[in-house]
Structure formats: C-alpha cells, structure tokens
Coordinates of C-alpha atoms and ligand atoms in Angstrom, one line a residue:
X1 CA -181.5 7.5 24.3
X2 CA -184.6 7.1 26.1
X3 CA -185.7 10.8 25.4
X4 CA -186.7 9.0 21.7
X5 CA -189.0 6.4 23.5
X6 CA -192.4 7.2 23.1
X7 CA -193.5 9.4 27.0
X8 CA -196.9 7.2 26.6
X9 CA -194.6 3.6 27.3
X10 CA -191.8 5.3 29.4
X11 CA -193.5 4.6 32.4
X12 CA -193.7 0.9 32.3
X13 CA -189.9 0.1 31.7
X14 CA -187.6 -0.7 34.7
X15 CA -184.7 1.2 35.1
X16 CA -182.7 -1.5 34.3
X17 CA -184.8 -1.9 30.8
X18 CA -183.7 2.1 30.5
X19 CA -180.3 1.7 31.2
X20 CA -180.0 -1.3 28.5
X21 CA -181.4 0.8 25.9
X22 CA -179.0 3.2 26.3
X23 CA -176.1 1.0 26.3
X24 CA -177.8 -0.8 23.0
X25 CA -178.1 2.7 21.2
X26 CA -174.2 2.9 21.3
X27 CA -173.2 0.1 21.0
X28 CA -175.3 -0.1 17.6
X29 CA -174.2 3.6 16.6
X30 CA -170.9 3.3 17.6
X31 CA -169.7 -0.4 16.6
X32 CA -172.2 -1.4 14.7
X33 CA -173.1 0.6 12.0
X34 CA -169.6 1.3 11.8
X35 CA -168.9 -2.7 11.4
X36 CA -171.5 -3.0 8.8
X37 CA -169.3 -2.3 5.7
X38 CA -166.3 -4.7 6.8
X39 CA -168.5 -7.4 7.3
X40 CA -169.6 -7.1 3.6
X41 CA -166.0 -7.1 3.0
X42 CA -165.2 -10.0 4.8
X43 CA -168.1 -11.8 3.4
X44 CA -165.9 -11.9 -0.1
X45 CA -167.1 -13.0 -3.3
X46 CA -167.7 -16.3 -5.5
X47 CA -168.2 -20.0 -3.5
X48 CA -165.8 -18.3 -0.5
X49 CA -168.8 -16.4 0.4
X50 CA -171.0 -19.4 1.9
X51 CA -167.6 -20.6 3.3
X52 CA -166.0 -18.1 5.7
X53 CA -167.5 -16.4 8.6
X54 CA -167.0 -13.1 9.1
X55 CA -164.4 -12.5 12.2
X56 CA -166.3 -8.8 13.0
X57 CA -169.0 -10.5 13.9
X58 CA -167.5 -12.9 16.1
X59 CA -165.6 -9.7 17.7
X60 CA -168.8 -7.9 18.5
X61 CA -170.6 -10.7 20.2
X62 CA -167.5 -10.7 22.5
X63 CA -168.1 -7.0 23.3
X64 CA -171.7 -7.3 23.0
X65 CA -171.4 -10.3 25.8
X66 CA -169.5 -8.3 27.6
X67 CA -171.9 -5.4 28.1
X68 CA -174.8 -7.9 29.1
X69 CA -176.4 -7.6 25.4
X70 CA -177.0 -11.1 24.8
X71 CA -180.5 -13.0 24.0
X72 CA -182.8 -10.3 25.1
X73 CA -185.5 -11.0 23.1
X74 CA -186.4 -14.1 25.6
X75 CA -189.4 -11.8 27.0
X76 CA -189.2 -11.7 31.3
X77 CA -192.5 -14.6 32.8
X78 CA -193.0 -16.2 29.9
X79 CA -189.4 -18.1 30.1
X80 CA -186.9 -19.4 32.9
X81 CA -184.2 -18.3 30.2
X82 CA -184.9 -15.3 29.8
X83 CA -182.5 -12.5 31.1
X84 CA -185.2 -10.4 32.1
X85 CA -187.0 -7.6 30.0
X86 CA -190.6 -7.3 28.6
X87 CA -191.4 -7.6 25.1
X88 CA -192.3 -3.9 25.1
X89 CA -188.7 -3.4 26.3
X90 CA -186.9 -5.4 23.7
X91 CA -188.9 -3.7 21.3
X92 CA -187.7 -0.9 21.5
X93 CA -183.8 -2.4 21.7
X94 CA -184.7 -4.2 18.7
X95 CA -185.6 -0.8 17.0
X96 CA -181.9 0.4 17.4
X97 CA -180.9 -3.2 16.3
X98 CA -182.8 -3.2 12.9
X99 CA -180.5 0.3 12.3
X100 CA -177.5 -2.4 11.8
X101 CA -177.0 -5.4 9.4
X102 CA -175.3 -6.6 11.8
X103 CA -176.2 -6.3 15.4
X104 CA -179.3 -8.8 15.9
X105 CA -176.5 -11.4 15.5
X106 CA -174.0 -9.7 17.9
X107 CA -176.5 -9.7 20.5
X108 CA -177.8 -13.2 19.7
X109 CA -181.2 -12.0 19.0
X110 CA -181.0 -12.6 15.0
X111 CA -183.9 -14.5 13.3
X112 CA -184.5 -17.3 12.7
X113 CA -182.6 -18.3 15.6
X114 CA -185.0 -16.5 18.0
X115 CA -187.8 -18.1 16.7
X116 CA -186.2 -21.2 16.9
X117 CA -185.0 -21.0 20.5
X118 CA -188.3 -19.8 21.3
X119 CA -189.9 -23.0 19.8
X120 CA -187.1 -24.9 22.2
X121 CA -187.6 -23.1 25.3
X122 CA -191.1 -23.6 24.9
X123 CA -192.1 -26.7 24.0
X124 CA -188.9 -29.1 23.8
X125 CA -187.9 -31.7 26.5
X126 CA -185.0 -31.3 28.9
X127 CA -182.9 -33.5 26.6
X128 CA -183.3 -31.1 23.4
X129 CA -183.1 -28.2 25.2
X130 CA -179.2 -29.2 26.5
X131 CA -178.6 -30.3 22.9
X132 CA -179.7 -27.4 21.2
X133 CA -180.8 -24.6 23.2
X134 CA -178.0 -24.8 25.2
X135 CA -175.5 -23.9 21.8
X136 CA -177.9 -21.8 20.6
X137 CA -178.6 -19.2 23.5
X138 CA -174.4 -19.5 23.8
X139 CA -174.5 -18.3 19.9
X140 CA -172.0 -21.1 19.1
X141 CA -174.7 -22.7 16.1
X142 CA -177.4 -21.2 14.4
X143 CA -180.4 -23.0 13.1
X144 CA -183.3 -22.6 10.4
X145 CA -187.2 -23.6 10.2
X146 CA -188.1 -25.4 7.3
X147 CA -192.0 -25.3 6.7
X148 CA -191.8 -23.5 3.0
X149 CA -192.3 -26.2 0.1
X150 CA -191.6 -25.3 -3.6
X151 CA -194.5 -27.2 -5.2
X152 CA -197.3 -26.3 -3.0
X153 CA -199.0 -22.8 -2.2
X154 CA -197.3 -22.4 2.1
X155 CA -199.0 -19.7 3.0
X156 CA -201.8 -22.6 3.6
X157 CA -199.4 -24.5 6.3
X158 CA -202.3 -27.8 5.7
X159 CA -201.1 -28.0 2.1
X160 CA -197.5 -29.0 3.5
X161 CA -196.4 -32.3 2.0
X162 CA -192.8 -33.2 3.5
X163 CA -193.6 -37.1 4.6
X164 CA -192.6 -37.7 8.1
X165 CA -193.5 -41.3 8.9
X166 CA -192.8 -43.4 11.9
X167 CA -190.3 -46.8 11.3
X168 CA -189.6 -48.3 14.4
X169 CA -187.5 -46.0 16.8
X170 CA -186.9 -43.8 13.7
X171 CA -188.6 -40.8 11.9
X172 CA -188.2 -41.1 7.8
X173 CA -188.0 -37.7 6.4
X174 CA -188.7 -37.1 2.4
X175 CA -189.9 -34.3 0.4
X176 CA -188.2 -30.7 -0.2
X177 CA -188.1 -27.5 1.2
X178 CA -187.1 -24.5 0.0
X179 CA -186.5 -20.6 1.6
X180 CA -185.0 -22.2 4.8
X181 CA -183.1 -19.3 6.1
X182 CA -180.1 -19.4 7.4
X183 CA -179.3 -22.8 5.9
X184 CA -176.7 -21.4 4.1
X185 CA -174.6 -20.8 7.2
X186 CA -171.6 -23.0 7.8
X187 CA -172.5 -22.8 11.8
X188 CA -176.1 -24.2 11.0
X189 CA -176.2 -27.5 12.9
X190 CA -180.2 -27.9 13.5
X191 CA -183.2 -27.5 11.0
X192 CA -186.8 -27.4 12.7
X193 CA -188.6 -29.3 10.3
X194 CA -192.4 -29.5 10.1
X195 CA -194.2 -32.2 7.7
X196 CA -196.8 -34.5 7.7
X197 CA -196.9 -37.5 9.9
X198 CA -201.0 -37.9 9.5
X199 CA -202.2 -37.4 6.0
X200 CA -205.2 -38.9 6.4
X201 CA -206.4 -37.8 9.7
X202 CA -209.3 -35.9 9.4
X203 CA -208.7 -32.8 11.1
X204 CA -206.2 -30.8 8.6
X205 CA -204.5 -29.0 11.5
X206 CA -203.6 -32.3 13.2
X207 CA -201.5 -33.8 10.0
X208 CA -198.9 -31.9 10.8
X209 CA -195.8 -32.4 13.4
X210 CA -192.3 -30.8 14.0
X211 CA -189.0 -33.3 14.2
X212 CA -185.4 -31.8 15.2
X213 CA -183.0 -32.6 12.3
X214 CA -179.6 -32.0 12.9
X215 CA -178.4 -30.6 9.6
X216 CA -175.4 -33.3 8.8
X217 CA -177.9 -36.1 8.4
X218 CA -177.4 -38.3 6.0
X219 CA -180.1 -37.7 3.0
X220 CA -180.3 -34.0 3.0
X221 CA -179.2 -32.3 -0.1
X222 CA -178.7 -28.4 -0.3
X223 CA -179.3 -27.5 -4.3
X224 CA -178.5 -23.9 -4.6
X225 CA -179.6 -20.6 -2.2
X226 CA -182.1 -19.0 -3.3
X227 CA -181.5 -14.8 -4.0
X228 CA -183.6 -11.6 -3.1
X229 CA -183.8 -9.3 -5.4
X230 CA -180.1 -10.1 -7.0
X231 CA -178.9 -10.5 -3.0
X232 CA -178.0 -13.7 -1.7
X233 CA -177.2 -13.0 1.5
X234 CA -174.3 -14.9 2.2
X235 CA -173.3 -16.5 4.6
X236 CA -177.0 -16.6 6.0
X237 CA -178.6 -17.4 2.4
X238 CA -181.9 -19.0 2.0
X239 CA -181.6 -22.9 1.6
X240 CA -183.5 -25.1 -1.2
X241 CA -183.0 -28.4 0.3
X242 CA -184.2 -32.0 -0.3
X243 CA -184.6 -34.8 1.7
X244 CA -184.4 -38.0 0.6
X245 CA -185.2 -41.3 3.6
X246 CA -183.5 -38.8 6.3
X247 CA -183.6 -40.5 9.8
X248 CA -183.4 -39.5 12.9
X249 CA -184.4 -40.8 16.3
X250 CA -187.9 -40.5 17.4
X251 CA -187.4 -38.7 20.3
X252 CA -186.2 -35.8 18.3
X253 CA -189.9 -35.3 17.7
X254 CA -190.8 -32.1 19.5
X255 CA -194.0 -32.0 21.9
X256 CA -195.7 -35.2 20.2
X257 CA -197.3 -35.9 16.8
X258 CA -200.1 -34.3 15.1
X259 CA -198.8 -30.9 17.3
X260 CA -197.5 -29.0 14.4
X261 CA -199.4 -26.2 13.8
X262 CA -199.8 -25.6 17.5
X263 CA -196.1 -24.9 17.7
X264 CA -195.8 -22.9 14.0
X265 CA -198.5 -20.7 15.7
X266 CA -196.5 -20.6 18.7
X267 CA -193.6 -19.4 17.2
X268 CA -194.6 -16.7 14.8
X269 CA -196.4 -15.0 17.0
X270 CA -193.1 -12.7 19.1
X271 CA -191.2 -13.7 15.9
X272 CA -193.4 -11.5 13.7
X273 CA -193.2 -8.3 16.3
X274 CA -189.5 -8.7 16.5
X275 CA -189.4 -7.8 12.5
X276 CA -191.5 -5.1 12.9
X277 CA -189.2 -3.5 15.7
X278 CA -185.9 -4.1 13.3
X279 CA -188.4 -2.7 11.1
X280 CA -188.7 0.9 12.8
X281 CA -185.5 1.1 13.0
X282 CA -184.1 0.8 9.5
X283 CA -187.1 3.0 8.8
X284 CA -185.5 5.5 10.7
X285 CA -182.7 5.1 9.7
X286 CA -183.9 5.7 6.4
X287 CA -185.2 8.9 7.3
X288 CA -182.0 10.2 8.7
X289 CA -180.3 9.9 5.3
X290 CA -182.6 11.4 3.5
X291 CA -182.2 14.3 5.7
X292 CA -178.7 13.9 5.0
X293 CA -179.0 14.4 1.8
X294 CA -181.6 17.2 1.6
X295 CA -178.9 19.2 3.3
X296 CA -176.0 18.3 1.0
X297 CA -174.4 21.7 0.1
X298 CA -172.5 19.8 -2.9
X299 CA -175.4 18.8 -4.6
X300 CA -178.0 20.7 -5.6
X301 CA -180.3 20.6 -8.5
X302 CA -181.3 24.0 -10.4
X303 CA -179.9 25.6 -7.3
X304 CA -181.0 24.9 -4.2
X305 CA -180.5 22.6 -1.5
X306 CA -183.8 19.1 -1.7
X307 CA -184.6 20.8 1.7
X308 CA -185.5 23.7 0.0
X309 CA -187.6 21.9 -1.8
X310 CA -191.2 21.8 -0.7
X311 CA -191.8 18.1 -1.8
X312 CA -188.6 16.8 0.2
X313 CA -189.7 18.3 3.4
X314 CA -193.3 16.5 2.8
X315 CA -191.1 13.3 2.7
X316 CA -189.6 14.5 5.3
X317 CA -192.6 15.2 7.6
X318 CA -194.5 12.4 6.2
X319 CA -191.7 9.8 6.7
X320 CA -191.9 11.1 10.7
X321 CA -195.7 10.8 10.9
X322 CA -195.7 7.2 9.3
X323 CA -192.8 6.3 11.5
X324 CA -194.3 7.4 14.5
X325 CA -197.9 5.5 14.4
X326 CA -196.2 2.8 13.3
X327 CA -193.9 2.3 16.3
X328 CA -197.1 2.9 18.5
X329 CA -199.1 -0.1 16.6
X330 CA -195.7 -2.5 17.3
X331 CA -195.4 -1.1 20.4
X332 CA -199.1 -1.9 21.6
X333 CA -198.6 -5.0 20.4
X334 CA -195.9 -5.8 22.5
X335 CA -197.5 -4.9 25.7
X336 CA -200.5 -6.5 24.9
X337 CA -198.3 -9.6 24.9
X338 CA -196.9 -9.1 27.5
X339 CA -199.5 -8.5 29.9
X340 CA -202.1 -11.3 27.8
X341 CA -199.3 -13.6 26.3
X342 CA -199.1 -13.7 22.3
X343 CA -202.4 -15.9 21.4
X344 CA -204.5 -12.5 23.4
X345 CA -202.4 -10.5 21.1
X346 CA -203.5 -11.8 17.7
X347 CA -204.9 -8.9 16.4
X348 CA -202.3 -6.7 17.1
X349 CA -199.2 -8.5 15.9
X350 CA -201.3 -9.0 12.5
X351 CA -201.8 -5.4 12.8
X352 CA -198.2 -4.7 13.5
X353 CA -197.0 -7.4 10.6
X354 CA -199.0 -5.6 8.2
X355 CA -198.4 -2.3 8.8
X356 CA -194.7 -1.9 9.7
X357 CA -193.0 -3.4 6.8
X358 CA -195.3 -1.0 4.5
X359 CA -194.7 1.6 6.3
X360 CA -191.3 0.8 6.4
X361 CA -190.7 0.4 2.5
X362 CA -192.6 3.8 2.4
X363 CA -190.0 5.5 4.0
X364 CA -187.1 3.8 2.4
X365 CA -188.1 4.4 -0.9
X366 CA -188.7 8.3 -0.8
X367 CA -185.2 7.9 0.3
X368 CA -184.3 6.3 -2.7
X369 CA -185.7 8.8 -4.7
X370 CA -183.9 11.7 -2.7
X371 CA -180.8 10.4 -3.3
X372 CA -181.0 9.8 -7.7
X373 CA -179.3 7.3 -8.8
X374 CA -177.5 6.5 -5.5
X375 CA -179.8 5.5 -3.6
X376 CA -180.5 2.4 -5.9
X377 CA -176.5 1.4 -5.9
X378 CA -174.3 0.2 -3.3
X379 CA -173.4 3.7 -2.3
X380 CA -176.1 3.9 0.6
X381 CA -177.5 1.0 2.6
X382 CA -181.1 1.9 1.4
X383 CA -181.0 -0.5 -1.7
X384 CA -179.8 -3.2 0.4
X385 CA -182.4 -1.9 3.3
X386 CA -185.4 -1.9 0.8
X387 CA -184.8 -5.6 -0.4
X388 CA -184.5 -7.0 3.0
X389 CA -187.8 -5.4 4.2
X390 CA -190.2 -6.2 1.3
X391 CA -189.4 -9.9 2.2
X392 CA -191.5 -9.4 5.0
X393 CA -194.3 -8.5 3.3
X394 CA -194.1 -12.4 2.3
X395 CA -191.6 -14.3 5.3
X396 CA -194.1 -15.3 8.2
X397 CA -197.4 -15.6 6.3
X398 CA -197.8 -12.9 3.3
X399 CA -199.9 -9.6 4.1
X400 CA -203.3 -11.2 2.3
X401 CA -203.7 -14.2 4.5
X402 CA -203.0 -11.5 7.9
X403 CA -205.2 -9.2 5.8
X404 CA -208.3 -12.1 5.3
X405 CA -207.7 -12.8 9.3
X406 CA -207.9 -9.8 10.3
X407 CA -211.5 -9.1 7.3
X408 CA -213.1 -12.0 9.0
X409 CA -212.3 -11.3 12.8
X410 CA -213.5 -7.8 12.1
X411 CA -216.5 -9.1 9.7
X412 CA -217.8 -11.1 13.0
X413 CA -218.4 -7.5 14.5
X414 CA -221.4 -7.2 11.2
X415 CA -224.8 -8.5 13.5
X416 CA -224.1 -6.2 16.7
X417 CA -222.8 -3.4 14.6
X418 CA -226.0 -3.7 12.5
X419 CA -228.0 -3.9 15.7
X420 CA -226.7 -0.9 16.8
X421 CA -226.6 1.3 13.8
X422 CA -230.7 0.4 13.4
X423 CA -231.2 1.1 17.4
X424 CA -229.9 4.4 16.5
X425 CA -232.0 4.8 13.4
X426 CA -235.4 4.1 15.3
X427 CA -234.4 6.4 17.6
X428 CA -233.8 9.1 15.2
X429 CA -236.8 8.4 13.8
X430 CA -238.9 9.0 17.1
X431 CA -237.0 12.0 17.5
X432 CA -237.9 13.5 14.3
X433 CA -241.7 12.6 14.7
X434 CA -241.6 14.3 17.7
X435 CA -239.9 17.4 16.3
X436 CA -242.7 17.4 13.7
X437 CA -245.2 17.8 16.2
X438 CA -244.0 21.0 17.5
X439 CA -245.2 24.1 17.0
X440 CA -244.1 25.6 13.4
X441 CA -242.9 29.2 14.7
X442 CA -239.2 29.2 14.4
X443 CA -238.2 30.3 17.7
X444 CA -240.6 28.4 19.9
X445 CA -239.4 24.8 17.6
X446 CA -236.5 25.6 19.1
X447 CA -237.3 26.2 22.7
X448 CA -239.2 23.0 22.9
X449 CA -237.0 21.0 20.8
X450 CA -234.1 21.7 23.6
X451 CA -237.1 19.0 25.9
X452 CA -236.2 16.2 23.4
Ligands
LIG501 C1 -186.6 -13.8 2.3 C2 -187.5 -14.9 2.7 C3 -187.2 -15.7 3.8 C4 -188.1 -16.7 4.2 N1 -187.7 -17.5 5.2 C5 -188.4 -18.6 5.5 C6 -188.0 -19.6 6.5 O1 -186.9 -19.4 7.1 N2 -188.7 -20.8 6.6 C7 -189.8 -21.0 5.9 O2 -190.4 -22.1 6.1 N3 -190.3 -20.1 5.0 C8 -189.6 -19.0 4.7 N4 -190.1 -18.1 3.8 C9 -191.2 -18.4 3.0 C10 -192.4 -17.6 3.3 O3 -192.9 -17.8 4.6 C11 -193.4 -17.9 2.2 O4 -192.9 -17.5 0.9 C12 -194.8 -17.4 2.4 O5 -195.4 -18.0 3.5 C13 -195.7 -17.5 1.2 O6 -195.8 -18.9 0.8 P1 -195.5 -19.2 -0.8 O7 -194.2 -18.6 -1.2 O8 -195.7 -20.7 -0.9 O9 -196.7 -18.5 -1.6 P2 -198.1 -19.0 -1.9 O10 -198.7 -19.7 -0.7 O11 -198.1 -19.7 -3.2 O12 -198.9 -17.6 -2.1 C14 -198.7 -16.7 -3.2 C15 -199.4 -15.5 -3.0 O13 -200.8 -15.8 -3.0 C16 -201.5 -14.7 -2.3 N5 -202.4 -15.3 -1.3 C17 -202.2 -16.4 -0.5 N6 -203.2 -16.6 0.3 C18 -204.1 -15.6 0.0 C19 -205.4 -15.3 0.4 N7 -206.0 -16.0 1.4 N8 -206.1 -14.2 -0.1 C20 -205.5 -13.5 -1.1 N9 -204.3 -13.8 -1.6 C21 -203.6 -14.8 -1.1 C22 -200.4 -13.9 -1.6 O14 -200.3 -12.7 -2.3 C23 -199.2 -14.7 -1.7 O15 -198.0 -14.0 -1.7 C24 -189.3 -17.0 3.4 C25 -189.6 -16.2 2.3 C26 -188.7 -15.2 2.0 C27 -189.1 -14.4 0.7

C-alpha cells in the first residue's frame, strides 16, 4: 500500500512505519469496511440504541490488538506512551482509517478519546494518568470534552460560562454543556470539563481551567443527544448535559487553575490534523464509488455509461486533483509537527483544518450527484459520509475563526510586503529613466539597453 503514499514523504518513514501501513490498509479493507454495515445493525433502533454496544467492534479491537494496531496516533518524542510512529506516519494510517466507520475505534485511535488521552499524557499528574489514561489507552472507557455551551457564542472559548469554584477540598461544577461527543456512550466514564474558575481576573485567557469529572457524579443530567443532519450517532451521540453543584475532589484539577486555554490549545492542535487524515480517506473513498458507478453497465442514462460522459470524468479528474493537494497540505502539516512540535505548526494545521474537510465534501458530493437519487439514501455510505464531514467545518473551532487567524497572521506580512513592492517600483523607475536616455534608433535601444 505504500506505492499510494506520496514518493515526496516516502523517504522519511521507517520501515517499520511502512510495514504498519500496509497491515492497516487490510485490515481496514478487509475487516473493516466489511464490518461497517453490521455494526449499524447491531446498533438497533429506538432507546436500545444508546444502550447496547456493538460486539463487532469489540471483535476487531481484539484482532486489531493482535496485529500491533493499537493507539498509534500517540506521535514517537513527544510521549513516553507512545508506540512509536511520527505524526506524518499515522497520517497517513489514519487516511485508510477515515475509509471505515468503524476502524478509528478498533485501533483505539477514535476521537475524542485521542484528544483526550493526549490532554492526559500531557499535562495530567501520575495519579490521573493510572486513573484514566491507563483505561483509556487499554480502550476499556471512552471519554468526552465538554467546552461547547448552548447559550453563549464557543467559538470564543473566553465567553465560556460553566462555574467552577473552589469549596474547601472540593471543585463545585454548575452550568450546561452541550455537543459533548461521545457522551452518549454507555462506556463513557470521564468528561474533561473546562469552565471558569476566575471570572473576574483580568486577563480573559486565565478565567478559564480544566477539572476531570468522572461521568457518574452526582448532579450531572444528560437531557437528550443532540442529531446531525437527522443522524444521531448512537451509541457515540452528542451529549446536552447539565450540571447542577457537581463535586469532585480538587485534585482532579488538571495542571493548576487559570491553565485552561493553555491545554484546549494543547489539545486541538494533533486533534485537528487527525480529522483531516480520516478526512482524505473518506474522500477517497468517495471517489472510488463514483468511479464505480460511472462504469455501471446496468445503468445508463440516454445510453451510455456516466464515464462516457464528459462531465463525470471532470469529476472524476477533478476529485483526484483536489484529493491530492489536499493530502500534501495535511501531510506538511504533520511533519512540520513533528520536527517543530504543534504550536511551530500553527499555520499549517489551520491550513489543513480548513481545507481538508472542503475539499472533502467537494468530493463527496459530486458523488452524490453521480449516483441520482442513491447517493442521498442509505444505499451508499456517501449520505452518511457527507453529514459526518461537514461537522468539521464547525467541531474544533468553525472555518471563520481559523480563516480570521490565519487573515491576520498573513495581514502582519502588509509593511515588509509594502516595502518591498515600492523598492521594486523605484527601481523600475530608474530603469525606465535610464532607457529614456538612450539613443531613439531601434536597434541600437536595444543593444545598449542589454547594459542596464
Ligand atoms: C458534530 C459536532 C461535534 C462536536 N463535538 C464537540 C465536543 O466534543 N466538545 C465540545 O466542546 N464541542 C463540540 N462541538 C462544538 C463545536 O466546537 C462548536 O459548535 C463550534 O466551536 C462553534 O461554536 P458555537 O456552536 O457556539 O457557534 P458560535 O460561536 O455561536 O458561532 C456561530 C457562527 O459564527 C461564525 N463566526 C464565529 N466567529 C466568527 C468570526 N470571528 N468571524 C466570522 N464569523 C464567525 C461562524 O460561522 C460560526 O459557525 C461539536 C460540534 C459538532 C457540530
């Protein structure tokens, strides 16, 4: 399978990086893809959906264990946990993995659990890490992160309102939350919370801190899941939750008060590229159904086959093109974290956050379109696909805010740029006075202009 990766990044995997890959690319075409389907199945319908777990998945984390595919998103330097590869390396697993509802979870590399170990590994103390990074890297819980508030604008993180306030040995958590991924889960034991534990301190970006809340606490109220486009995504589902005087202990505080927004940055940062990756992947796997079916003998309109069809094979092409320069943005990104760490790599994870999911949806849709009425039903996973993926142009910060980031970063470019461009002008312009002071005869201008 590594004759798809890209010949400009082949250089800089390990063999054992190589040999991964390849045993990820089966496993997702041959067990998971396939496994997709059933788990729907096994999902059910009415309440028993947010009740049951699905046994396939349990079945493919065994084999997925099994063949060493387990938490490889932990990038290699930056964590003692981690088993070992780069971030450009799992990028390009998690390209195969976002082919497959359900592989991130066989392979323990499923938001927002990633994320959320991430946050662990990184900054939590010995004692939180055995109580919950332990479970979590073993995949026997899952977990959500709660910053998303349904009466205040979040994609402003300083307009988050949740009280967290010190009483004694105890935190006291009230205020509401709502989009907390994964809540839904019957396996979800821990919510990362953030709130405000400072209001009145006068830097905005210190009001903030993040408390461990295991998810049985007394107080917390789950009011309904929230859908996405008509899908609820059971048994994940997306959590509107209250809390009402919830306490915990204060050591469950994570890295100190007023540390907040060090740690949302923190963790968005790999979390975003890892979406992107997935991102590629359903993308081409997009593609590769339309293809299928432009070649479907049994259907074709006024004649001919969609691939005889000018317009489809512009899809076609265009879908390639757009795939391609997108996996080389993600992909940059990912090496410049690795070799810079994520807060070097600012610019290009915005870059790849922006781009991949639009790409992405792009690609999806034109398969929609190829496959009539179809591709919008249950029939094809591109419905499904499409939903999933316009989320992100929201989930981790919506495109605007990356968008305004990125204006001003590149806006702060405006005085030297201007510089520049009028060094160049005054330079023209002593060219051209000295061209005007050459002889007039055409041919001589021209043999003394070549002295300029
Ligand atoms: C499927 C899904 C899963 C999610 N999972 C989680 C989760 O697990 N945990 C969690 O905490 N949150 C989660 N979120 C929430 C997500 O992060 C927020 O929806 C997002 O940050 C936007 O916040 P908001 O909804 O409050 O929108 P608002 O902040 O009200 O923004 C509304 C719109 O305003 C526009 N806007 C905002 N700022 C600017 C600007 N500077 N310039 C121009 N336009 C602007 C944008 O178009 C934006 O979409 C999830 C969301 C979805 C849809």
């Amino acid at each position: 399978m590594t004759s798809k990766v890209p010949t400009i990044v082949l250089d800089r995997l390990s063999d054992r990086a190589k040999q991964t890959l390849d045993v990820v690319a089966k496993f997702v075409e041959e067990e998971c893809i396939p496994a997709d389907p059933v788990f729907e199945s096994q999902v059910g319908v009415g309440d028993a959906r947010w009740e049951s777990h699905p046994p396939i998945l349990e079945e493919l984390k065994e084999k997925a264990k099994k063949l060493g595919l387990w938490n490889m998103f932990l990038p290699k330097g930056h964590y003692k946990e981690s088993p070992g590869f780069t971030n450009l390396e799992y990028g390009l697993m998690a390209e195969w993995l976002g082919k497959s509802k359900v592989a991130s979870e066989a392979v323990n590399c499923s938001a927002p659990d990633t994320g959320n170990m991430e946050v662990l590994a990184k900054y939590g103390n010995e004692e939180q890490k055995a109580q919950w990074l332990k479970p979590l890297m073993d995949g026997k819980i899952r977990s959500a992160f709660l910053m998303t508030e349904p009466d205040v604008a979040s994609s402003d993180a300083t307009n988050i309102q949740l009280e967290i306030r010190r009483e004694g040995n105890e935190y006291v958590l009230n205020g509401s939350k709502w989009w907390s991924s994964g809540a839904g889960d019957r396996r979800c034991a821990l919510y990362i919370v953030m709130g405000k534990s400072d209001p009145h301190n006068k830097d905005v970006y210190k009001q903030q801190s993040v408390i461990l809340v295991p998810s049985t606490t007394k107080g917390i109220t789950i009011h309904r899941m929230l859908s996405v486009y008509g899908y609820d995504d059971a048994p994940h589902g997306h959590g509107h939750i209250t809390f009402k005087d919830v306490r915990v202990p204060a050591s469950n505080l994570v890295l100190g008060e007023g540390r907040g927004f060090e740690i949302i940055q923190g963790r968005l940062g790999p979390g975003r590229i890892h979406h992107a990756m997935r991102t590629i992947g359903a993308a081409e796997r997009a593609l590769e159904w339309m293809i299928m079916r432009a070649n479907d003998p049994a259907k074709k309109p006024f004649g001919q086959l969609l691939s005889e069809q000018g317009v489809i094979l512009e899809w076609v092409a265009k879908s390639r093109l757009e795939i391609d320069a997108a996996r080389l943005i993600v992909l940059n990104a990912a090496i410049k974290m690795d070799e810079l760490g994520p807060k070097k790599a600012l610019r290009e994870i915005a870059e790849a956050k922006i781009i991949v999911p639009q790409t992405g949806l792009t690609v999806i849709d034109r398969a929609v379109q190829a496959f009539g009425g179809a591709g919008v039903s249950q029939d094809t996973p591109l419905a499904a696909m499409w939903a999933g993926i316009r989320t992100l142009r929201l989930a981790d910060g919506p495109d605007e805010v990356h968008l305004r980031q990125m204006g001003r970063n590149e806006n702060k470019r405006a005085k030297d740029i201007t510089e520049s461009i009028q060094r160049q002008k005054a330079k023209t312009e002593e060219l051209m006075k000295l061209w005007k002071t050459l002889p007039a005869e055409p041919g001589t201008r021209i043999r003394h202009a070549s002295k300029l």
